[in-house]
Coordinates of N, CA and C and ligand atoms in Angstrom, one line a residue:
M1 N 10.7 14.9 -2.6 CA 9.9 13.9 -3.3 C 8.6 13.7 -2.5
V2 N 8.7 13.4 -1.2 CA 7.5 13.2 -0.4 C 6.6 14.4 -0.5
K3 N 7.2 15.6 -0.3 CA 6.4 16.9 -0.4 C 5.7 17.0 -1.7
E4 N 6.4 16.7 -2.8 CA 5.8 16.8 -4.1 C 4.6 15.9 -4.3
N5 N 4.8 14.6 -3.8 CA 3.7 13.7 -3.9 C 2.5 14.2 -3.0
Y6 N 2.8 14.7 -1.9 CA 1.7 15.2 -1.0 C 1.0 16.3 -1.6
Q7 N 1.8 17.3 -2.2 CA 1.3 18.5 -2.8 C 0.4 18.1 -4.0
F8 N 0.9 17.1 -4.8 CA 0.1 16.7 -6.0 C -1.3 16.2 -5.5
I9 N -1.3 15.3 -4.5 CA -2.6 14.8 -4.1 C -3.5 15.9 -3.5
L10 N -2.9 16.8 -2.8 CA -3.6 18.0 -2.2 C -4.2 18.8 -3.3
D11 N -3.4 19.0 -4.4 CA -3.9 19.8 -5.5 C -5.1 19.2 -6.2
Q12 N -5.0 17.8 -6.3 CA -6.2 17.1 -6.9 C -7.4 17.3 -6.0
I13 N -7.2 17.2 -4.7 CA -8.3 17.3 -3.8 C -8.9 18.7 -3.9
K14 N -8.0 19.7 -4.0 CA -8.5 21.1 -4.0 C -9.3 21.4 -5.3
K15 N -8.9 20.7 -6.4 CA -9.6 20.9 -7.7 C -11.0 20.4 -7.5
I16 N -11.1 19.3 -6.9 CA -12.5 18.7 -6.7 C -13.3 19.5 -5.7
R17 N -12.7 19.9 -4.6 CA -13.4 20.7 -3.6 C -12.6 21.9 -3.1
P18 N -12.7 23.0 -3.9 CA -11.9 24.2 -3.5 C -12.2 24.8 -2.2
E19 N -13.5 24.6 -1.8 CA -13.9 25.2 -0.5 C -14.1 24.0 0.5
N20 N -13.8 24.3 1.7 CA -14.1 23.2 2.7 C -13.3 22.0 2.3
T21 N -12.0 22.2 1.9 CA -11.2 21.2 1.4 C -10.9 20.2 2.5
P22 N -11.0 18.9 2.2 CA -10.6 17.9 3.2 C -9.2 18.0 3.7
K23 N -8.9 17.5 4.8 CA -7.6 17.4 5.4 C -6.9 16.2 4.9
L24 N -5.7 16.3 4.4 CA -4.9 15.2 3.9 C -4.0 14.7 5.0
I25 N -4.2 13.4 5.4 CA -3.3 12.8 6.4 C -2.2 12.0 5.6
A26 N -1.0 12.3 5.9 CA 0.1 11.6 5.2 C 0.4 10.3 6.0
V27 N 0.1 9.1 5.4 CA 0.3 7.9 6.1 C 1.8 7.5 6.1
S28 N 2.3 7.4 7.3 CA 3.7 7.2 7.5 C 4.1 5.8 7.9
K29 N 3.1 5.0 8.1 CA 3.3 3.6 8.5 C 4.3 2.9 7.6
K30 N 5.2 2.2 8.1 CA 6.3 1.4 7.4 C 7.3 2.3 6.6
Q31 N 7.2 3.6 6.9 CA 8.1 4.5 6.2 C 9.4 4.7 7.1
P32 N 10.5 4.8 6.5 CA 11.7 5.0 7.3 C 11.8 6.5 7.8
Q33 N 12.6 6.6 8.9 CA 12.6 7.9 9.6 C 13.1 9.0 8.6
E34 N 14.0 8.7 7.7 CA 14.5 9.8 6.7 C 13.3 10.4 6.0
K35 N 12.4 9.5 5.5 CA 11.3 10.0 4.8 C 10.3 10.9 5.6
I36 N 10.2 10.5 6.9 CA 9.4 11.3 7.8 C 10.0 12.7 8.0
T37 N 11.3 12.6 8.2 CA 12.1 13.9 8.4 C 11.9 14.8 7.2
E38 N 12.0 14.2 6.1 CA 11.9 14.9 4.8 C 10.5 15.6 4.7
A39 N 9.5 14.8 5.1 CA 8.1 15.3 5.1 C 8.0 16.5 6.1
L40 N 8.5 16.3 7.3 CA 8.4 17.3 8.3 C 9.1 18.6 7.9
N41 N 10.3 18.4 7.3 CA 11.0 19.6 6.8 C 10.3 20.3 5.6
G42 N 9.4 19.5 4.9 CA 8.6 20.1 3.9 C 7.3 20.7 4.4
G43 N 7.2 20.7 5.7 CA 6.0 21.4 6.3 C 4.8 20.5 6.6
I44 N 5.0 19.2 6.3 CA 3.8 18.3 6.6 C 3.9 18.0 8.1
L45 N 2.7 18.2 8.7 CA 2.7 18.0 10.2 C 1.6 17.0 10.6
C46 N 0.9 16.5 9.6 CA -0.3 15.6 9.9 C 0.0 14.2 9.4
F47 N 0.1 13.2 10.3 CA 0.5 11.9 9.9 C -0.5 10.8 10.4
G48 N -0.5 9.7 9.7 CA -1.3 8.6 10.1 C -0.5 7.3 10.3
E49 N -0.8 6.7 11.4 CA -0.1 5.4 11.7 C -1.1 4.4 12.2
N50 N -1.0 3.1 11.7 CA -2.0 2.1 12.1 C -1.5 1.3 13.3
Q51 N -0.2 1.2 13.6 CA 0.3 0.5 14.7 C 0.7 1.5 15.8
I52 N 0.1 1.4 17.0 CA 0.4 2.5 18.0 C 1.9 2.5 18.3
K53 N 2.5 1.3 18.5 CA 3.8 1.3 19.0 C 4.8 1.9 17.9
E54 N 4.5 1.6 16.7 CA 5.3 2.1 15.6 C 5.3 3.6 15.6
G55 N 4.1 4.2 15.8 CA 3.9 5.6 15.8 C 4.6 6.2 17.0
L56 N 4.6 5.6 18.1 CA 5.2 6.1 19.3 C 6.8 6.1 19.1
D57 N 7.3 5.0 18.5 CA 8.7 4.9 18.3 C 9.2 6.0 17.4
K58 N 8.4 6.3 16.4 CA 8.8 7.3 15.4 C 8.7 8.7 15.8
F59 N 7.5 9.0 16.5 CA 7.2 10.4 16.7 C 7.4 10.9 18.1
L60 N 7.4 10.1 19.1 CA 7.6 10.6 20.5 C 8.9 11.3 20.6
P61 N 10.0 10.7 20.1 CA 11.3 11.4 20.3 C 11.4 12.7 19.6
I62 N 10.6 13.0 18.6 CA 10.8 14.3 17.9 C 9.6 15.2 18.1
Q63 N 8.6 14.7 18.9 CA 7.4 15.5 19.1 C 7.6 16.9 19.4
D64 N 8.6 17.2 20.4 CA 8.8 18.5 20.9 C 9.4 19.5 19.9
K65 N 10.1 18.9 18.9 CA 10.8 19.7 17.9 C 9.8 20.3 16.8
Y66 N 8.6 19.7 16.8 CA 7.7 20.1 15.7 C 6.3 20.5 16.3
P67 N 6.2 21.7 16.8 CA 4.9 22.2 17.4 C 3.8 22.1 16.3
G68 N 2.7 21.7 16.7 CA 1.6 21.5 15.7 C 1.5 20.1 15.1
L69 N 2.5 19.3 15.4 CA 2.4 17.9 14.9 C 1.1 17.3 15.3
E70 N 0.5 16.6 14.4 CA -0.8 16.0 14.7 C -0.8 14.5 14.2
I71 N -0.9 13.6 15.1 CA -0.8 12.2 14.7 C -2.1 11.5 14.9
H72 N -2.5 10.9 13.8 CA -3.8 10.2 13.7 C -3.6 8.7 13.8
H73 N -4.4 8.0 14.6 CA -4.4 6.6 14.6 C -5.4 6.1 13.6
I74 N -5.0 5.3 12.6 CA -5.9 4.9 11.6 C -6.0 3.4 11.7
G75 N -7.1 2.8 11.3 CA -7.3 1.4 11.4 C -7.9 1.0 12.8
P76 N -8.2 -0.3 12.9 CA -9.0 -0.7 14.1 C -8.2 -0.4 15.4
V77 N -8.9 0.1 16.4 CA -8.3 0.3 17.7 C -8.8 -0.8 18.7
Q78 N -7.8 -1.3 19.4 CA -8.1 -2.5 20.3 C -8.2 -2.0 21.8
S79 N -9.2 -2.6 22.5 CA -9.3 -2.2 23.9 C -8.1 -2.4 24.7
G80 N -7.4 -3.5 24.4 CA -6.2 -3.8 25.2 C -5.0 -2.9 25.1
T81 N -4.9 -2.2 24.0 CA -3.7 -1.4 23.8 C -4.0 0.1 23.6
L82 N -5.3 0.5 23.6 CA -5.6 1.9 23.3 C -5.1 2.9 24.3
R83 N -4.8 2.4 25.6 CA -4.3 3.3 26.6 C -3.0 4.0 26.1
K84 N -2.3 3.3 25.2 CA -1.0 3.8 24.7 C -1.2 4.9 23.7
L85 N -2.4 5.2 23.3 CA -2.6 6.3 22.3 C -2.3 7.6 23.0
F86 N -2.6 7.7 24.3 CA -2.5 9.0 25.0 C -1.1 9.5 25.1
G87 N -0.9 10.8 24.8 CA 0.4 11.3 24.9 C 1.0 11.6 23.5
L88 N 0.5 10.9 22.5 CA 0.9 11.3 21.2 C -0.2 11.5 20.2
F89 N -1.1 10.5 20.1 CA -2.2 10.5 19.1 C -3.3 11.5 19.6
S90 N -3.8 12.3 18.7 CA -4.9 13.2 19.1 C -6.2 12.7 18.4
F91 N -6.1 11.8 17.4 CA -7.3 11.3 16.8 C -7.2 9.8 16.7
T92 N -8.3 9.1 16.8 CA -8.4 7.7 16.4 C -9.6 7.4 15.5
H93 N -9.3 6.8 14.4 CA -10.3 6.7 13.3 C -11.1 5.4 13.3
G94 N -10.6 4.4 14.1 CA -11.2 3.1 14.0 C -11.9 2.5 15.2
V95 N -12.8 3.3 15.8 CA -13.5 2.7 17.0 C -14.7 1.9 16.4
G96 N -14.6 0.6 16.6 CA -15.5 -0.3 15.9 C -16.5 -1.1 16.8
S97 N -16.5 -0.9 18.1 CA -17.4 -1.6 18.9 C -17.7 -0.7 20.2
E98 N -18.9 -1.0 20.8 CA -19.3 -0.2 22.0 C -18.3 -0.5 23.1
S99 N -17.8 -1.7 23.3 CA -16.9 -1.9 24.4 C -15.6 -1.2 24.2
T100 N -15.1 -1.1 23.0 CA -13.9 -0.3 22.7 C -14.1 1.2 23.0
L101 N -15.3 1.6 22.6 CA -15.6 3.0 22.8 C -15.7 3.4 24.3
K102 N -16.3 2.5 25.1 CA -16.3 2.7 26.5 C -14.9 2.7 27.1
E103 N -14.1 1.8 26.7 CA -12.7 1.8 27.2 C -11.9 3.0 26.8
L104 N -12.2 3.5 25.6 CA -11.5 4.7 25.1 C -11.9 5.9 26.0
I105 N -13.2 6.0 26.3 CA -13.6 7.1 27.2 C -13.1 7.0 28.6
N106 N -13.1 5.8 29.1 CA -12.6 5.5 30.4 C -11.1 5.9 30.5
Q107 N -10.3 5.5 29.5 CA -8.9 5.8 29.6 C -8.6 7.3 29.4
A108 N -9.4 7.9 28.5 CA -9.2 9.4 28.3 C -9.5 10.1 29.6
N109 N -10.5 9.7 30.3 CA -10.9 10.4 31.6 C -9.8 10.1 32.6
K110 N -9.3 8.9 32.7 CA -8.3 8.5 33.7 C -7.1 9.3 33.5
R111 N -6.7 9.5 32.2 CA -5.4 10.2 31.9 C -5.6 11.7 31.7
Q112 N -6.9 12.1 31.7 CA -7.2 13.5 31.5 C -6.5 14.0 30.2
A113 N -6.6 13.2 29.2 CA -6.0 13.5 27.9 C -7.1 13.5 26.8
I114 N -7.0 14.5 25.9 CA -8.1 14.6 24.9 C -7.8 13.7 23.7
I115 N -8.9 13.0 23.4 CA -8.8 12.2 22.1 C -10.1 12.4 21.3
K116 N -9.9 12.6 20.1 CA -11.1 12.8 19.2 C -11.3 11.5 18.4
Y117 N -12.5 11.0 18.5 CA -12.6 9.7 17.9 C -13.7 9.6 16.7
F118 N -13.4 8.7 15.8 CA -14.3 8.4 14.7 C -14.9 7.0 14.9
L119 N -16.2 6.8 14.7 CA -16.8 5.5 14.8 C -16.7 4.9 13.4
Q120 N -16.1 3.7 13.4 CA -16.0 3.0 12.1 C -17.2 2.1 11.8
V121 N -17.7 2.3 10.6 CA -18.9 1.4 10.2 C -18.5 0.6 9.0
N122 N -18.9 -0.6 9.0 CA -18.7 -1.5 7.9 C -19.8 -1.5 6.9
L123 N -19.7 -0.7 5.9 CA -20.8 -0.6 4.9 C -20.7 -1.4 3.7
S124 N -19.4 -1.9 3.4 CA -19.2 -2.7 2.3 C -19.5 -4.2 2.6
L125 N -19.8 -4.4 4.0 CA -20.1 -5.7 4.5 C -19.2 -6.8 4.1
E126 N -17.9 -6.5 4.0 CA -16.9 -7.5 3.8 C -16.5 -8.0 5.2
D127 N -16.4 -9.3 5.4 CA -16.1 -9.7 6.8 C -14.7 -9.5 7.2
T128 N -13.8 -9.1 6.2 CA -12.5 -8.7 6.6 C -12.4 -7.3 7.2
K129 N -13.5 -6.5 7.1 CA -13.4 -5.2 7.6 C -14.1 -5.1 9.0
S130 N -13.5 -4.3 9.8 CA -14.1 -4.2 11.2 C -15.0 -3.0 11.2
G131 N -15.6 -2.8 12.3 CA -16.5 -1.7 12.5 C -17.9 -2.1 12.8
F132 N -18.7 -1.1 13.2 CA -20.1 -1.3 13.6 C -20.9 -1.7 12.3
E133 N -21.9 -2.5 12.5 CA -23.0 -2.6 11.5 C -23.8 -1.4 11.5
K134 N -24.3 -1.0 10.4 CA -25.0 0.3 10.3 C -26.1 0.5 11.4
K135 N -26.9 -0.5 11.6 CA -28.0 -0.3 12.6 C -27.4 -0.1 14.0
D136 N -26.4 -0.8 14.3 CA -25.7 -0.6 15.7 C -25.1 0.8 15.8
L137 N -24.5 1.2 14.7 CA -23.9 2.6 14.6 C -24.9 3.6 14.9
I138 N -26.1 3.5 14.2 CA -27.1 4.5 14.4 C -27.6 4.5 15.8
E139 N -27.7 3.4 16.4 CA -28.2 3.4 17.9 C -27.2 4.1 18.7
I140 N -25.9 4.0 18.5 CA -24.9 4.7 19.2 C -25.0 6.2 19.0
I141 N -25.1 6.6 17.7 CA -25.2 8.0 17.4 C -26.4 8.7 18.1
K142 N -27.5 7.9 18.1 CA -28.7 8.5 18.7 C -28.5 8.8 20.2
S143 N -27.6 8.0 20.8 CA -27.4 8.3 22.2 C -26.0 8.7 22.5
I144 N -25.4 9.5 21.5 CA -24.0 9.9 21.6 C -23.7 10.7 22.8
D145 N -24.7 11.4 23.4 CA -24.4 12.1 24.6 C -23.9 11.2 25.8
N146 N -24.2 9.9 25.7 CA -23.7 9.0 26.7 C -22.3 8.5 26.4
Y147 N -21.8 8.9 25.2 CA -20.4 8.4 24.9 C -19.5 9.6 24.6
K148 N -19.6 10.6 25.5 CA -18.7 11.8 25.4 C -18.2 12.1 26.8
S149 N -17.1 12.8 26.9 CA -16.7 13.3 28.2 C -15.9 14.5 27.9
D150 N -15.4 15.1 28.9 CA -14.5 16.3 28.7 C -13.3 16.0 27.9
F151 N -13.0 14.7 27.9 CA -11.7 14.3 27.2 C -11.9 13.5 25.9
A152 N -13.0 12.7 25.8 CA -13.2 11.9 24.6 C -14.3 12.6 23.8
E153 N -13.9 13.0 22.6 CA -14.8 13.8 21.8 C -15.2 13.0 20.6
F154 N -16.5 12.9 20.3 CA -17.0 12.3 19.1 C -16.7 13.2 17.9
H155 N -15.9 12.8 17.0 CA -15.5 13.7 15.9 C -16.2 13.4 14.6
G156 N -16.4 12.1 14.4 CA -17.1 11.7 13.1 C -17.2 10.3 12.9
L157 N -17.4 10.0 11.6 CA -17.6 8.6 11.1 C -16.6 8.2 10.1
M158 N -16.2 7.0 10.2 CA -15.2 6.5 9.2 C -15.7 5.2 8.5
T159 N -15.4 5.1 7.2 CA -15.7 3.8 6.6 C -14.6 3.6 5.5
M160 N -14.4 2.4 5.2 CA -13.4 2.0 4.2 C -14.2 1.6 2.9
G161 N -13.7 2.0 1.8 CA -14.3 1.6 0.5 C -14.1 0.1 0.3
P162 N -14.8 -0.5 -0.6 CA -14.7 -2.0 -0.8 C -13.3 -2.3 -1.4
S163 N -12.8 -3.5 -1.0 CA -11.5 -3.9 -1.4 C -11.3 -3.9 -2.9
S164 N -12.4 -4.2 -3.6 CA -12.2 -4.3 -5.1 C -11.8 -3.0 -5.7
G165 N -12.2 -1.9 -5.0 CA -11.9 -0.5 -5.5 C -12.9 -0.2 -6.7
E166 N -13.8 -1.0 -6.9 CA -14.7 -0.8 -8.0 C -15.5 0.5 -7.8
E167 N -15.6 1.3 -8.9 CA -16.0 2.7 -8.7 C -17.5 2.8 -8.2
V168 N -18.4 2.1 -8.9 CA -19.8 2.2 -8.6 C -20.1 1.9 -7.1
L169 N -19.5 0.7 -6.7 CA -19.7 0.3 -5.3 C -19.0 1.2 -4.3
T170 N -17.8 1.7 -4.7 CA -17.1 2.6 -3.8 C -18.0 3.9 -3.5
R171 N -18.5 4.4 -4.6 CA -19.3 5.6 -4.5 C -20.5 5.4 -3.7
K172 N -21.1 4.2 -3.8 CA -22.3 3.9 -3.1 C -22.0 3.8 -1.6
V173 N -20.9 3.2 -1.2 CA -20.5 3.2 0.2 C -20.3 4.6 0.8
F174 N -19.5 5.4 0.0 CA -19.2 6.7 0.5 C -20.5 7.6 0.6
K175 N -21.3 7.5 -0.4 CA -22.6 8.2 -0.3 C -23.4 7.8 0.9
E176 N -23.4 6.5 1.2 CA -24.2 6.0 2.3 C -23.7 6.6 3.6
L177 N -22.4 6.7 3.7 CA -21.9 7.3 5.0 C -22.3 8.8 5.1
N178 N -22.2 9.5 4.0 CA -22.6 10.9 4.0 C -24.1 11.0 4.3
Q179 N -24.9 10.1 3.9 CA -26.3 10.1 4.2 C -26.6 9.9 5.7
I180 N -25.8 8.9 6.2 CA -26.0 8.7 7.7 C -25.6 10.0 8.5
R181 N -24.6 10.7 8.0 CA -24.3 11.9 8.7 C -25.4 12.9 8.6
K182 N -25.9 13.1 7.3 CA -27.1 14.0 7.2 C -28.2 13.7 8.0
D183 N -28.5 12.4 8.1 CA -29.7 12.0 8.9 C -29.6 12.0 10.4
F184 N -28.4 11.8 10.9 CA -28.3 11.5 12.3 C -27.3 12.4 13.1
C185 N -26.3 13.0 12.3 CA -25.3 13.8 13.1 C -24.6 14.8 12.1
P186 N -25.4 15.8 11.7 CA -24.9 16.7 10.6 C -23.6 17.4 10.9
S187 N -23.2 17.5 12.2 CA -21.9 18.3 12.4 C -20.7 17.3 12.5
A188 N -21.0 16.0 12.3 CA -19.8 15.1 12.3 C -19.0 15.2 11.1
K189 N -17.7 14.9 11.2 CA -16.8 14.8 10.1 C -16.8 13.4 9.5
L190 N -16.4 13.3 8.2 CA -16.3 12.0 7.6 C -14.8 11.7 7.3
S191 N -14.4 10.5 7.6 CA -13.1 10.0 7.3 C -13.2 8.9 6.3
M192 N -13.0 9.2 5.1 CA -13.1 8.1 4.1 C -12.2 8.5 2.9
G193 N -11.6 7.5 2.2 CA -10.8 7.7 1.1 C -9.4 7.5 1.4
M194 N -8.7 6.6 0.5 CA -7.3 6.3 0.7 C -6.7 6.6 -0.7
S195 N -5.4 6.1 -0.9 CA -4.7 6.4 -2.1 C -5.5 6.0 -3.4
G196 N -6.2 4.9 -3.3 CA -6.8 4.4 -4.5 C -8.2 4.9 -4.8
D197 N -8.8 5.5 -3.8 CA -10.2 5.9 -4.0 C -10.5 7.3 -3.5
Y198 N -9.5 8.1 -3.3 CA -9.7 9.4 -2.7 C -10.6 10.4 -3.5
P199 N -10.4 10.4 -4.9 CA -11.2 11.4 -5.6 C -12.7 11.1 -5.4
I200 N -13.1 9.9 -5.4 CA -14.5 9.6 -5.2 C -15.0 10.0 -3.7
A201 N -14.1 9.8 -2.8 CA -14.4 10.2 -1.4 C -14.6 11.7 -1.3
V202 N -13.7 12.4 -1.9 CA -13.8 13.9 -1.9 C -15.1 14.3 -2.5
E203 N -15.5 13.8 -3.6 CA -16.7 14.1 -4.3 C -17.9 13.8 -3.4
E204 N -17.8 12.8 -2.6 CA -18.9 12.3 -1.8 C -18.9 12.9 -0.4
G205 N -18.0 13.9 -0.1 CA -18.2 14.6 1.1 C -17.2 14.3 2.2
S206 N -16.1 13.6 1.9 CA -15.1 13.3 2.9 C -14.5 14.5 3.5
D207 N -14.1 14.5 4.8 CA -13.4 15.6 5.4 C -11.9 15.3 5.8
Y208 N -11.6 14.0 5.8 CA -10.3 13.5 6.1 C -9.9 12.4 5.2
I209 N -8.8 12.6 4.4 CA -8.4 11.6 3.4 C -7.1 11.0 3.9
Ligands
PLP301 C1 -2.2 2.0 5.3 C2 -3.6 2.4 5.7 C3 -4.2 3.5 5.0 C4 -3.6 4.2 3.8 O1 -3.6 3.5 2.7 P1 -3.1 4.1 1.4 O2 -3.7 3.2 0.3 O3 -1.6 4.1 1.5 O4 -3.6 5.5 1.3 C5 -5.5 3.9 5.4 N1 -6.1 3.3 6.4 C6 -5.5 2.3 7.1 C7 -6.2 1.7 8.3 C8 -4.2 1.8 6.8 O5 -3.7 0.8 7.5

């Protein structure tokens, strides 16, 4: 069942973008271990977790059994706990402040462990959403060479669609992120789109759903 659902969404994504198809991250947060095992046995190797500890509990014990397993940290990353990302998570999608970014680089260097990060920007301007304001994000991107190391790699930009899910506004937000990429960092990847709004995100250039 998990595999069928995943495949269904992947097929929808491929229909919209047959080439350069975005990567589909299976969000496993709050899912029981049986479902995760089912997904793994169906060949799904790419998962997203928003709580670091929950991800570690679920995947660390089985990590060695599934070569190619790729765990993404989704949602806001906190300076105080991000050191725990290393050893399991290879991507983090919610770097939302300069101090968090500096701490991520610091910890990656200290542990000599590679982490690919996405900078989160709040384009819907809802105060429930975290992330950089657009102007601050652009300042960081312009000096991105100062925020890289052999271990911490700038991978792209992330934004969340508006909570309303309203189509016109959602599209506007996703288009805006794609425009920031075009203008300031053309080789960056875009992480945008969830269950409710992924078709729009794919149309607007997302690389990770
Ligand atoms: C749960 C979660 C998602 C996935 O949401 P779906 O609507 O299930 O696709 C994406 N991002 C974050 C930060 C989440 O916590």
